[in-house]
Structures are given as C-alpha cells and as structure tokens.
Short mmCIF file of C-alpha atoms in Angstrom, two decimals:
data_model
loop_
_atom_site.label_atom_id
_atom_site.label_comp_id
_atom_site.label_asym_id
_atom_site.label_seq_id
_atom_site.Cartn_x
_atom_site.Cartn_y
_atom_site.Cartn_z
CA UNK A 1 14.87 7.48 24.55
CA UNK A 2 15.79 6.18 20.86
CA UNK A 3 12.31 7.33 19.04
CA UNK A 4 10.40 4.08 17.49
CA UNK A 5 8.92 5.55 14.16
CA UNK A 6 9.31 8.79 12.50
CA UNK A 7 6.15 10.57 10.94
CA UNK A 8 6.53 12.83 7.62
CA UNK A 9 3.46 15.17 7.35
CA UNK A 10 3.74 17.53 3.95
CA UNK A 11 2.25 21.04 4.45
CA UNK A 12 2.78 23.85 2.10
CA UNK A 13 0.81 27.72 3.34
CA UNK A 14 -1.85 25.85 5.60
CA UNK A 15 -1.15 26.45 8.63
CA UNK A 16 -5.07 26.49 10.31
CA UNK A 17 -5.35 22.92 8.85
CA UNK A 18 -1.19 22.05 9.82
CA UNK A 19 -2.29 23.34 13.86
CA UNK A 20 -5.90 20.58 13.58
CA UNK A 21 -3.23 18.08 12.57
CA UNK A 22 -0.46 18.56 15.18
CA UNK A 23 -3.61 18.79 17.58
CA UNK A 24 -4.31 15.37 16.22
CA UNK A 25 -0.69 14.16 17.21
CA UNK A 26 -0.96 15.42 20.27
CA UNK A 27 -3.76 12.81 21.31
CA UNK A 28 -1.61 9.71 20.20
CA UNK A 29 -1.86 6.73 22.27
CA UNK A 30 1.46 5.68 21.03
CA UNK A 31 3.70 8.33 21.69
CA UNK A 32 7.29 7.19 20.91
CA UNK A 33 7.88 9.26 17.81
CA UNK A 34 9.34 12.22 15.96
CA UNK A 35 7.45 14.61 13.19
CA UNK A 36 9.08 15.50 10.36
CA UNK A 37 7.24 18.42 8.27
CA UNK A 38 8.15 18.43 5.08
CA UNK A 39 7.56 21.94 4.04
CA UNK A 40 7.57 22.98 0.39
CA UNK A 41 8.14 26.02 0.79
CA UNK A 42 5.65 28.10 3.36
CA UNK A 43 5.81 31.88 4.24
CA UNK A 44 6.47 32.94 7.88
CA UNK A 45 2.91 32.34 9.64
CA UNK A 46 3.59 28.60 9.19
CA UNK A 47 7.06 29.41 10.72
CA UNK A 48 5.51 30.84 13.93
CA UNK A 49 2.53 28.02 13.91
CA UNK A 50 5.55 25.13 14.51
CA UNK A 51 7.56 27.53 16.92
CA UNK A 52 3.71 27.76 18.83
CA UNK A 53 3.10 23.82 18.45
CA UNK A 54 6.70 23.00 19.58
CA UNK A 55 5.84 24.21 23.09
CA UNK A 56 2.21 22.48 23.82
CA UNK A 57 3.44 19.17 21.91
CA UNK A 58 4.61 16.42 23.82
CA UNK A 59 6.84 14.79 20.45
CA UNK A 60 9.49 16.58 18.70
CA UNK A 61 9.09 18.67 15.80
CA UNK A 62 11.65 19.20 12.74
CA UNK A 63 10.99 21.21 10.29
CA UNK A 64 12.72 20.85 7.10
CA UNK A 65 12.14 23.46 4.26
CA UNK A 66 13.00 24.69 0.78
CA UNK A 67 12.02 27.80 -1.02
CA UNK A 68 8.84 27.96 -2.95
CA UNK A 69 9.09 26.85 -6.60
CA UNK A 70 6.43 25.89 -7.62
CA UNK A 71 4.18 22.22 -6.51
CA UNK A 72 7.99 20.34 -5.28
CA UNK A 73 6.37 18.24 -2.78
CA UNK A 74 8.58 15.07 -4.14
CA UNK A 75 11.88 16.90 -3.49
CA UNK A 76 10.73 18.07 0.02
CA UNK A 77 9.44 14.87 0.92
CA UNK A 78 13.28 13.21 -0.55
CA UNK A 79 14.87 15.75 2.11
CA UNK A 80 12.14 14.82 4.59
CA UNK A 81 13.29 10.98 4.25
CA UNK A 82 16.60 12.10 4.98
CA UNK A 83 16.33 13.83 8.17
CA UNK A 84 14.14 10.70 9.59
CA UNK A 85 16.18 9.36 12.52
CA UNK A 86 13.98 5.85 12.86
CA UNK A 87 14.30 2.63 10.74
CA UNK A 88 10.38 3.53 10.10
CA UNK A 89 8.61 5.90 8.60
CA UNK A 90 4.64 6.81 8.53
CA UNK A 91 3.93 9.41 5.85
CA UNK A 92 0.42 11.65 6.15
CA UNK A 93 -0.53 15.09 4.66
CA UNK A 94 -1.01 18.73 7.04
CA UNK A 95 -4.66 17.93 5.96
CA UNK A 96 -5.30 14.51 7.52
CA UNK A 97 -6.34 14.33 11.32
CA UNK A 98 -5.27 11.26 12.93
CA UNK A 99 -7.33 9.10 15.10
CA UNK A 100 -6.04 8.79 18.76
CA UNK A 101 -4.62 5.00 17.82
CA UNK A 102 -2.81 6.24 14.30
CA UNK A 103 0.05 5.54 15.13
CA UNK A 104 -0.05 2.93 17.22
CA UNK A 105 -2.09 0.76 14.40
CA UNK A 106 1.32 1.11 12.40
CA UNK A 107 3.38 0.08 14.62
CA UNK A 108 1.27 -3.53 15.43
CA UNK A 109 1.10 -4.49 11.87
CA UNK A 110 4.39 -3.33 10.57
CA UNK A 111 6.29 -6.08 8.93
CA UNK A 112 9.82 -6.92 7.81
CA UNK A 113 9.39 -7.27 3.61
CA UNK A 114 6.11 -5.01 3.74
CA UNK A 115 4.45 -1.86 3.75
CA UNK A 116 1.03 -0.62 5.15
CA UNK A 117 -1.70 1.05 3.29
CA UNK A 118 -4.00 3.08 5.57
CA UNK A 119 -7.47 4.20 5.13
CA UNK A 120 -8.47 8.31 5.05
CA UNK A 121 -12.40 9.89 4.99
CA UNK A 122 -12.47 13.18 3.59
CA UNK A 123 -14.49 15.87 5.13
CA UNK A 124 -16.56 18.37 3.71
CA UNK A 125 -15.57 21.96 3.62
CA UNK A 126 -17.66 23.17 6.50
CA UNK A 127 -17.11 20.79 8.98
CA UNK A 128 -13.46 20.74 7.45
CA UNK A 129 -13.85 24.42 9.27
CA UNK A 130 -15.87 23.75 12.13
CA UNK A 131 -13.71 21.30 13.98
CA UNK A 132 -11.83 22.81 17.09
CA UNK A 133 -8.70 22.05 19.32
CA UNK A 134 -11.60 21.17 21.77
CA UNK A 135 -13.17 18.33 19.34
CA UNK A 136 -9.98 17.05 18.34
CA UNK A 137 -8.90 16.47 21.85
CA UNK A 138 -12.08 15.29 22.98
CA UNK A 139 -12.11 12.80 20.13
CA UNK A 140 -15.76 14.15 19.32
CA UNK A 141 -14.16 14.79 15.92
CA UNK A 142 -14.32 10.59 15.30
CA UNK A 143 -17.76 10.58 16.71
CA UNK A 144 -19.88 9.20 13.79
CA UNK A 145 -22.74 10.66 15.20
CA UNK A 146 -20.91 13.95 16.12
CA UNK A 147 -19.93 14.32 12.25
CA UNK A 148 -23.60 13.27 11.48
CA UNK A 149 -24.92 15.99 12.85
CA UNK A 150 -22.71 18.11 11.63
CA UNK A 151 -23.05 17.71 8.15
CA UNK A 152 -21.41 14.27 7.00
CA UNK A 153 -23.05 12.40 4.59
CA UNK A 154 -24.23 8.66 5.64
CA UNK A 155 -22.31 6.54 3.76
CA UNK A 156 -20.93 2.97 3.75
CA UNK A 157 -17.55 4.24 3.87
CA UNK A 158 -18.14 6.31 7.56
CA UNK A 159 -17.40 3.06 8.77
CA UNK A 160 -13.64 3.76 8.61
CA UNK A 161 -14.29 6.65 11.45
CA UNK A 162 -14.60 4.43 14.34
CA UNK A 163 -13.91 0.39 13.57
CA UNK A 164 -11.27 -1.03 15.31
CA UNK A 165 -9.94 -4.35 16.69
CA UNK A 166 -11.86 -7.10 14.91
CA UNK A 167 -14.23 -5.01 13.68
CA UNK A 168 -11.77 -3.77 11.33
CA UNK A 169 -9.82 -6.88 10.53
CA UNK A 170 -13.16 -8.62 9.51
CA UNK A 171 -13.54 -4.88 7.24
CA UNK A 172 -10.34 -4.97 6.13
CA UNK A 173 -10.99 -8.54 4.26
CA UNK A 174 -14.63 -8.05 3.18
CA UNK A 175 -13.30 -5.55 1.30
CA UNK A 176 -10.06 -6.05 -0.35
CA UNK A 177 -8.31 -3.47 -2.68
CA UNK A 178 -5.35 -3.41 -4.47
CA UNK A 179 -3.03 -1.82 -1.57
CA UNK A 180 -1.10 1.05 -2.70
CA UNK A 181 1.07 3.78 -1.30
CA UNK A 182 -1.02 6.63 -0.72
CA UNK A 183 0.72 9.98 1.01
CA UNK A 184 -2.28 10.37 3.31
CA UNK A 185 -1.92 6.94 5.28
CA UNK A 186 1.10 4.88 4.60
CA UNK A 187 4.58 3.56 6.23
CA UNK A 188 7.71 1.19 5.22
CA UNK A 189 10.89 0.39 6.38
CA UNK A 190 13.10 3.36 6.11
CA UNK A 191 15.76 1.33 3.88
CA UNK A 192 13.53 0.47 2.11
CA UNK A 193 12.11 3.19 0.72
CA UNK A 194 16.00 4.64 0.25
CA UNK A 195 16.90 1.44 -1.47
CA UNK A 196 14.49 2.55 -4.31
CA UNK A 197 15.81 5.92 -4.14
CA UNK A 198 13.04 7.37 -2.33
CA UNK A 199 10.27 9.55 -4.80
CA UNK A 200 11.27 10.52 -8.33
CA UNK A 201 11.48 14.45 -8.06
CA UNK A 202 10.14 14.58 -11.83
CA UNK A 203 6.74 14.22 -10.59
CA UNK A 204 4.29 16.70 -9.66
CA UNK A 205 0.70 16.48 -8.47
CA UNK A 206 -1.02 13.46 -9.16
CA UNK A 207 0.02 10.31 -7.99
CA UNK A 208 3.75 10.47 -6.90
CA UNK A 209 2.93 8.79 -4.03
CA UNK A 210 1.66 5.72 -6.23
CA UNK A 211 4.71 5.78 -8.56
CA UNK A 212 6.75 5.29 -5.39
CA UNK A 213 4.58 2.38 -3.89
CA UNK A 214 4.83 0.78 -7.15
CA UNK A 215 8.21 0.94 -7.76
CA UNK A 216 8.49 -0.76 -3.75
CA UNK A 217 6.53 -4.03 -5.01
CA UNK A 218 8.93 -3.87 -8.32
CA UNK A 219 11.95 -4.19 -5.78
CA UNK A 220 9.90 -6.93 -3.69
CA UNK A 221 8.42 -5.64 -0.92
CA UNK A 222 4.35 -6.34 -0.64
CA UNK A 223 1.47 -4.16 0.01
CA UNK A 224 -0.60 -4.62 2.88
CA UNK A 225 -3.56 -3.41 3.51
CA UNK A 226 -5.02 -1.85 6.31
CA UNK A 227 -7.78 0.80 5.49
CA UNK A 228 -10.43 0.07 8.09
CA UNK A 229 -7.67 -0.62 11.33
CA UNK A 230 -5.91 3.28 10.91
CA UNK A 231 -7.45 6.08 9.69
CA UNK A 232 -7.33 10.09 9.14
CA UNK A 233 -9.95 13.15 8.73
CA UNK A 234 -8.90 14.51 5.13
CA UNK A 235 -9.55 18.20 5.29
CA UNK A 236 -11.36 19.86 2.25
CA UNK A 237 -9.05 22.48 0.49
CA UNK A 238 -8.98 23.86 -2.98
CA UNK A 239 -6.62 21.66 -5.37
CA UNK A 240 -5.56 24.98 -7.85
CA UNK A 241 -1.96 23.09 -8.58
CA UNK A 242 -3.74 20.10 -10.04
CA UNK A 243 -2.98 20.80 -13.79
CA UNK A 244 -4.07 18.31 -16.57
CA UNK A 245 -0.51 18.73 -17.81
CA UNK A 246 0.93 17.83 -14.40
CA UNK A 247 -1.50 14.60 -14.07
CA UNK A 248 -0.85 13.48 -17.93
CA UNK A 249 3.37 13.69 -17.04
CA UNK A 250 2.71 11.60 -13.74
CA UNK A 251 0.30 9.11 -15.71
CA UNK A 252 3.43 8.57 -17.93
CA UNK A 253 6.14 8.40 -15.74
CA UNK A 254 4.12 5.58 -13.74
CA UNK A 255 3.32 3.63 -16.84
CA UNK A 256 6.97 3.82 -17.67
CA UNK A 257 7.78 1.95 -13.76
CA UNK A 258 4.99 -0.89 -14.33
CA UNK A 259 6.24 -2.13 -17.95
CA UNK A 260 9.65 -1.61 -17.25
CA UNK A 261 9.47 -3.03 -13.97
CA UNK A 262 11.48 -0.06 -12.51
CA UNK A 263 13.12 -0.32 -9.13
CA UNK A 264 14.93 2.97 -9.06
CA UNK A 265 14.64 6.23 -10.05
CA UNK A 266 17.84 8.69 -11.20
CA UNK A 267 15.83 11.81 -10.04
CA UNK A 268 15.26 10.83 -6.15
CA UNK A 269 17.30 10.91 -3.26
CA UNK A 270 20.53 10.54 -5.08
CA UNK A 271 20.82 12.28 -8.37
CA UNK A 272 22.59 10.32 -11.25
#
C-alpha cells in the first residue's frame, strides 16, 4: 500500500532519546506512514539503534545521512525532503514523543493551501530519563497525573498532554497565536515546501525552522494552528551548539525574508 504521509524526525548522537521516539511511533493510531530520519551526521550506535528499531516497528524506516560537520541540520533535513515518497510531510525532532493520535491529528486537519502548527510540552531532565518503553506503550507517559507525580510542574500549559476532540478545538481558539513552522510539530504539502526550495542551508541553530514557515506564507500558503489537538513530549538535552553568533546570523537571514518578502532561497534544495 501507497504510504499516506511521510514523517521527518532529525536526530544527531541521541540515540536513548531517538529509541523513546520510535517507541512513540510505534503506538500510532494512524499507521499509514513512512519515517524519514534525517541524520546529521551520527556515529555507529545510532546505526545499530535503527537496524534494532527496524525489526520491532511496524512502519518503515529510512535513514538518510551525511558526515558530521558541524550543526547542518538544514542540509540534512533538504536531503530528508527529498527522499519523502508522500505528497505530505510531518516534521518532529528525535526528542519529541508523540501522542498515540499524532499522526492521525495531521492527517484530519490537513488542508490544500495550508500548513499545520502543532503544539510540544517539554519535559524536565529527570523524567526526560525516567520514561520507559513500558510507559510509552502504555500511554502512562501522557498521563497528567502520571507526569505529576513524577516531577512535572502544574501549569496551565499541561493541558496540551491530554485535550482532544472539542476539548482542544475550543483550546485551540481561546488561545490563538501567531502559527508558525516549528521543527518539533509541523506538516505541509510536500510541493509545497519544494516550491520554496525547501530550508535555506545558510542557517544554523536558531530558528531555521521559522525562516522556512515564513517564507511558506510569503509564497501564499496560511498557517494553521493546531497546538492543543496534536502534541509531543520534548525531551530535555543540553543545547552546547546554540552559539550567540549562530542565533544573531539566523535573526538576520529571517529579517532579510519578512522585508523582502522572500519566497525562495538560492541555498536550499537546489543550489543557484
């Protein structure tokens, strides 16, 4: 069977948080889909982690690499969009645990002309840790009072764990945000995101992911958001490539796409 949607997770030298994750894939309700790791650039446990993973999963599992050189997750996510076989794609992170109805939630609201904008709650470091195969496919990992207990903070925003339906429509529009692309929880048309030439491989940490929504709305195709209706765990993990240098270059390269109104980058997909 054709698959339906194709699903780009980035990893890079994670693989205990990468296995959580493809745990987490493994409890979709929708199940007509293909990974795609986009891999910038891991060493050889990750390697034996997917070979593992490829023979418990029930969804395929292709793994395209690069050497390491350095924070590159733009260019490995450009080949990523590449090998995608679908007309859709949902990118998330190897430190984002979906819910049982990820998927699913981005397949019922995709639209023609659109994109989605999902919703992530980060963990902290210990329970980041704590979580098992076992509570993943239990679901006790999206138990509110499970993470509670466990050390999660009560909060307002907990509420993403577990709405759903119209609980999380009426969410979604008591609190609207701007919608933006954001690599933990978001998904467009495939020719879509080519037609803007896919993300500009100039860019390093800090807000690529933006840049590339933002250049989608320049080209016409509108935000949509749907924080509260599908969401992820976001795993704690050290952030030692986040540089002020690389954040300032990013800060300008965006700037540069709002007042210019850019559509297309020359340093995506297709180099010119």
């Amino acid at each position: 069977m054709k698959k339906e949607i194709s699903v780009i997770i980035s990893t890079y030298n994670s693989p205990e948080w990468l296995q959580k994750v493809l745990w987490g894939y493994n409890t979709q309700n929708y199940r007509n889909f293909e990974l795609i790791l986009a891999d910038d650039g891991s060493k050889q446990p990750t390697f034996d982690l997917i070979e593992q993973m490829k023979k418990e999963v029930f969804y395929p599992i292709i793994h395209v690499w690069h050497e390491d050189n350095g924070f590159q997750k733009s260019q490995i996510l450009n080949k990523a969009i590449e090998a995608c076989t679908t007309d859709y794609i949902l990118m998330s992170d190897g430190d984002c645990i979906p819910r049982p109805d990820f998927v699913e939630q981005h397949i019922k609201y995709r639209e023609e002309n659109h994109f989605l904008s999902g919703g992530y709650h980060k963990l902290p470091m210990n329970l980041s840790k704590m979580i098992t195969k076992d509570d993943i496919y239990s679901n006790r990992c999206f138990d509110l009072f499970w993470l509670k207990k466990n050390g999660m903070k009560t909060s307002f925003k907990n509420l993403k764990v577990y709405a759903k339906g119209w609980f999380s429509d009426i969410l979604n529009f008591l609190t609207p945000t701007t919608p933006s692309w954001n690599g933990h929880n978001s998904s467009g048309w495939k020719r879509d995101i080519v037609a803007i030439n896919g993300f500009d491989e100039r860019m390093q940490y800090g807000g690529q992911d933006r840049e590339l929504g933002e250049r989608l709305v320049n080209y016409g195709i509108k935000p949509k958001q749907i924080r509260y209706s599908t969401v992820c765990l976001h795993l704690d993990h050290p952030r030692g490539y986040a540089t002020k240098e690389s954040i300032d270059k990013n800060k300008n390269i965006r700037k540069e796409t709002r007042t210019e109104k850019k559509k297309w980058t020359p340093y995506g997909i297709v180099k010119s």
